[in-house]
mmCIF file of C-alpha atoms in Angstrom:
data_model
loop_
_atom_site.group_PDB
_atom_site.id
_atom_site.type_symbol
_atom_site.label_atom_id
_atom_site.label_comp_id
_atom_site.label_asym_id
_atom_site.label_seq_id
_atom_site.Cartn_x
_atom_site.Cartn_y
_atom_site.Cartn_z
ATOM 1 C CA MET A 14 10.486 -59.513 105.121
ATOM 2 C CA TYR A 15 8.629 -60.536 108.225
ATOM 3 C CA THR A 16 9.655 -63.399 110.481
ATOM 4 C CA PHE A 17 7.287 -65.126 112.967
ATOM 5 C CA ARG A 18 7.755 -67.955 115.470
ATOM 6 C CA TYR A 19 4.946 -70.422 116.159
ATOM 7 C CA GLN A 20 4.377 -73.533 118.200
ATOM 8 C CA VAL A 21 2.075 -76.288 117.076
ATOM 9 C CA GLU A 22 -0.730 -76.317 119.689
ATOM 10 C CA SER A 23 -2.780 -79.175 118.144
ATOM 11 C CA ILE A 24 -3.221 -81.182 115.005
ATOM 12 C CA ASP A 25 -6.673 -81.854 113.673
ATOM 13 C CA GLY A 26 -6.652 -84.015 110.554
ATOM 14 C CA ASP A 27 -5.353 -81.964 107.588
ATOM 15 C CA TYR A 28 -4.924 -78.811 109.706
ATOM 16 C CA ALA A 29 -2.706 -77.623 112.553
ATOM 17 C CA ASN A 30 -3.387 -74.916 115.088
ATOM 18 C CA LEU A 31 -0.407 -72.636 115.525
ATOM 19 C CA LYS A 32 0.191 -70.184 118.380
ATOM 20 C CA ARG A 33 2.643 -67.265 118.107
ATOM 21 C CA ILE A 34 5.468 -67.565 120.610
ATOM 22 C CA ASP A 35 7.501 -64.479 119.682
ATOM 23 C CA VAL A 36 4.801 -62.014 120.883
ATOM 24 C CA GLU A 37 1.764 -62.148 123.146
ATOM 25 C CA GLU A 38 -1.193 -62.812 120.943
ATOM 26 C CA GLU A 39 -4.589 -64.351 121.683
ATOM 27 C CA GLY A 40 -5.985 -67.184 119.665
ATOM 28 C CA VAL A 41 -4.444 -69.631 117.256
ATOM 29 C CA LYS A 42 -3.919 -69.699 113.494
ATOM 30 C CA LEU A 43 -5.364 -72.591 111.507
ATOM 31 C CA VAL A 44 -2.905 -73.747 108.820
ATOM 32 C CA ALA A 45 -3.182 -76.587 106.326
ATOM 33 C CA ARG A 46 -0.721 -79.336 107.080
ATOM 34 C CA ALA A 47 0.304 -79.370 103.403
ATOM 35 C CA LEU A 48 2.030 -76.032 103.999
ATOM 36 C CA LEU A 49 3.922 -77.321 107.064
ATOM 37 C CA PRO A 50 6.973 -79.617 107.287
ATOM 38 C CA PRO A 51 5.783 -83.276 107.397
ATOM 39 C CA GLU A 52 7.625 -84.089 110.599
ATOM 40 C CA ILE A 53 5.649 -81.745 112.871
ATOM 41 C CA THR A 54 4.010 -82.979 116.099
ATOM 42 C CA GLU A 55 2.221 -81.156 118.859
ATOM 43 C CA GLY A 56 4.781 -78.897 120.558
ATOM 44 C CA THR A 57 7.006 -78.457 117.486
ATOM 45 C CA LYS A 58 8.330 -74.934 117.107
ATOM 46 C CA LEU A 59 8.241 -73.341 113.649
ATOM 47 C CA LEU A 60 9.799 -70.374 111.973
ATOM 48 C CA TYR A 61 7.813 -68.608 109.268
ATOM 49 C CA GLU A 62 9.758 -66.486 106.834
ATOM 50 C CA MET A 63 9.684 -65.869 103.113
ATOM 51 C CA MET A 64 6.280 -67.619 102.961
ATOM 52 C CA GLN A 65 7.702 -70.972 104.261
ATOM 53 C CA TYR A 66 7.553 -72.806 107.559
ATOM 54 C CA THR A 67 10.659 -74.558 108.873
ATOM 55 C CA VAL A 68 11.224 -76.498 112.122
ATOM 56 C CA ILE A 69 13.222 -74.672 114.785
ATOM 57 C CA LYS A 70 15.776 -77.046 116.354
ATOM 58 C CA ASP A 71 16.160 -76.820 120.131
ATOM 59 C CA GLU A 72 18.187 -73.734 120.906
#
């Protein structure tokens, strides 16, 4: 199974723009907020694995 790390770059209504932080990649990924944890804000770090997003606590 694949695991990816993202950071919330911006929130625009019902969507959030996510940027990969585990590898260098251009652009952002537009994701419906319904698929994300409700407590996200700009700057929140997320882990995507097994088709789910979870908040990464400060390491």
